[in-house]
C-alpha atoms as one frame of an Amber mdcrd trajectory, in Angstrom:
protein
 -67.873  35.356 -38.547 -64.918  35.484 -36.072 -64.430  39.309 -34.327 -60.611
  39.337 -35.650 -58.077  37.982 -37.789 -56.148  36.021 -35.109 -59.632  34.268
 -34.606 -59.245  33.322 -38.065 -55.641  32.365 -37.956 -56.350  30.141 -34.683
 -59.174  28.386 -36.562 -56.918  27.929 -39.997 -54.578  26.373 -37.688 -56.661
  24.208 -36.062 -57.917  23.076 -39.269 -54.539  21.837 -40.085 -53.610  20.149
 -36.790 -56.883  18.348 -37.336 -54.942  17.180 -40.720 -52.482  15.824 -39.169
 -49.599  18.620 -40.104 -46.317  18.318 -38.291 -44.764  21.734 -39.851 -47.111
  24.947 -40.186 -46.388  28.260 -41.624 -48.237  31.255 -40.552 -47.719  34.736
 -42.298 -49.123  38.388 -41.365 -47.973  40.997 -43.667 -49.101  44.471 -43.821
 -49.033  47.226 -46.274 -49.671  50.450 -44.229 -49.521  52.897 -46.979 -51.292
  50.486 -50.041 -53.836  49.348 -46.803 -53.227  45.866 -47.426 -52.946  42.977
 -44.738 -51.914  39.707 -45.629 -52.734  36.225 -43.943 -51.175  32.919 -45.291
 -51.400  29.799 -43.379 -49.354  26.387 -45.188 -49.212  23.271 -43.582 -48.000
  19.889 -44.599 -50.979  18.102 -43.021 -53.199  15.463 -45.464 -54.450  17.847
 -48.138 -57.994  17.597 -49.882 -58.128  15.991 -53.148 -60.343  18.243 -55.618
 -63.653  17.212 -54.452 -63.223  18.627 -51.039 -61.057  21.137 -52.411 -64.037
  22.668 -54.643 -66.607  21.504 -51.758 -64.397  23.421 -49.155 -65.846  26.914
 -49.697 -69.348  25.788 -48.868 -70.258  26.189 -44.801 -72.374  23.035 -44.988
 -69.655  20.992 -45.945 -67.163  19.335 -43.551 -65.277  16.441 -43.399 -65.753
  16.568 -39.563 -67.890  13.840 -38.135 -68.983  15.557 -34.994 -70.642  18.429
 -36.966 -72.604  18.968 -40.159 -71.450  22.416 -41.558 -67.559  23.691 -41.602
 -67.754  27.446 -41.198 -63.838  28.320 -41.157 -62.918  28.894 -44.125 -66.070
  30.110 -45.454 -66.163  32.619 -42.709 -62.227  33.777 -44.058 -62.887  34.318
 -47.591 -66.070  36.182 -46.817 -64.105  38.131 -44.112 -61.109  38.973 -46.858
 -63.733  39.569 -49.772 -66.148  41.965 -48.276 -63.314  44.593 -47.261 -62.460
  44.536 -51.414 -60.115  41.736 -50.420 -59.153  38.605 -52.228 -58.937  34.775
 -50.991 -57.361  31.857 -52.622 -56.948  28.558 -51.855 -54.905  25.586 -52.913
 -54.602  21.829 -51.690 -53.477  18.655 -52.754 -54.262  15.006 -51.263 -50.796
  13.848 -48.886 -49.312  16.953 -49.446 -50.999  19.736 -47.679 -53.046  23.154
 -47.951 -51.861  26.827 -48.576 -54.309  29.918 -48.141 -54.018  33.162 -48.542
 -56.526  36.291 -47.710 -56.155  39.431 -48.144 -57.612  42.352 -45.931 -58.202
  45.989 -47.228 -57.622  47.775 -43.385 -58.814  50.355 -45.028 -62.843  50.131
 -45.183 -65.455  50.166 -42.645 -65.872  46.045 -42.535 -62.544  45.425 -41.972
 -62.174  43.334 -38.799 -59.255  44.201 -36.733 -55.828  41.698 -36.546 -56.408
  41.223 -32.846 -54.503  39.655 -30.614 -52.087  37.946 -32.843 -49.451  37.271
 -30.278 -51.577  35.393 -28.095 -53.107  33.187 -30.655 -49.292  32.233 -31.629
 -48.450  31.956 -28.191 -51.580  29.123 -27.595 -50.695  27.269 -30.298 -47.174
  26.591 -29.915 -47.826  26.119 -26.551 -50.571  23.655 -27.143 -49.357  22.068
 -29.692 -45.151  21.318 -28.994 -45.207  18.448 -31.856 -45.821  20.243 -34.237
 -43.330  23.034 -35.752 -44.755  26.631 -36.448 -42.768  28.908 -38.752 -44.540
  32.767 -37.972 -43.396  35.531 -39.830 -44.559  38.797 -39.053 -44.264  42.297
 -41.217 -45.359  45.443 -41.306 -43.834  47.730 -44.192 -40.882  45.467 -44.466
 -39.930  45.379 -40.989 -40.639  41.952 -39.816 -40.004  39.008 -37.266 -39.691
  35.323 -37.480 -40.300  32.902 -34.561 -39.445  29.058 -36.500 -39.983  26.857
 -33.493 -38.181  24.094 -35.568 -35.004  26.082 -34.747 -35.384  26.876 -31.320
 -35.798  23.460 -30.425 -32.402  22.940 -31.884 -30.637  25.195 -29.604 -32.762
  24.213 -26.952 -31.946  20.074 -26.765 -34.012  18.474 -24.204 -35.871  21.663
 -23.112 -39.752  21.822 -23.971 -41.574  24.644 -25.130 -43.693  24.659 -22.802
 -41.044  24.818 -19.407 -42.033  28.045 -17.753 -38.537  29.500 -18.722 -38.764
  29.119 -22.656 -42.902  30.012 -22.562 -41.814  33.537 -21.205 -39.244  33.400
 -23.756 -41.606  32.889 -26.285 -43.965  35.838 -24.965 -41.668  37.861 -24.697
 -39.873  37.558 -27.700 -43.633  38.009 -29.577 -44.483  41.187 -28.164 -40.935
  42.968 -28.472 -40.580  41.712 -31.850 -44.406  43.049 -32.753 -44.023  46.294
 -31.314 -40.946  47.478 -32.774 -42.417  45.863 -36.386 -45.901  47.518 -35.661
 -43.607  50.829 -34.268 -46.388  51.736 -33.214 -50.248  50.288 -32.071 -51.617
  50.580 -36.418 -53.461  47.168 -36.658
């Protein structure tokens, strides 16, 4: 099991570049005073039809040839599920996967969010193809960073050119601590 969420999140997303998704949407939405912490990743990448779909919860199943056992999303649910959380899962072949987990923050097994901004931060930068939608909340005060729409005002400019990667840095960890107002996850 991953340390922290973001671990998670970085994996989820991974999982979905692997599937070939040009357009992924990554959520974090917490519930300081209920102690709930959402995570939602969508993508639009290939989908499982409902063999891997029901297959897709057990670690020694992958679809990956280059390994025998798939421990991501395994790892999640179990993660989500032994703070009193919940996981769910849905995915259709050509037309993408949505998952949800959710965290109680808090008991004692809860693993913290981590470093959420960095993991965003790597995979836009990593991956400038593909547009990420992240949306981040904590008791209703919340960010969005659509990279879809930056790229419109940006033209010709990648999102990788030093200038716009400090941008996008910066614009994570301002936005984060004045939705966090304060260090809570």
């Amino acid at each position: 099991m991953f340390p922290e969420i973001s671990l998670h999140v970085l994996d989820i997303a991974q999982n979905s570049i692997k599937a070939g998704a040009t357009r992924i949407r990554i959520e974090i939405a917490a519930d300081t005073a209920a102690k709930r912490l959402l995570v939602a990743v969508k993508d639009n990448g290939c989908g499982m039809d409902s063999r891997q779909l029901s297959q897709c919860m057990d670690p020694f199943f992958t679809s990956r040839k280059t390994r025998r056992v798939g421990l991501g999303i395994p790892f999640l649910k179990q993660s989500a599920e032994c703070t009193g959380g919940s996981f769910w899962i849905r995915s259709q072949a050509g037309a993408g996967t949505e998952l949800a987990a959710e965290y109680h923050m808090g008991h004692i097994d809860c693993i913290p969010l981590g470093d959420i901004n960095a993991t965003m931060y790597s995979l836009i930068l990593m991956n400038e193809a593909i547009d990420f939608y992240y949306r981040y909340a904590v008791d209703g005060r919340e960010f969005v960073l659509d990279t879809s729409k930056m790229r419109g005002l940006l033209g010709d400019m990648p999102l990788g050119s030093s200038e716009v990667a400090a941008f996008i840095r910066e614009y994570l960890e301002e936005n984060k601590r004045e939705a966090d107002q304060e260090e809570i996850l």
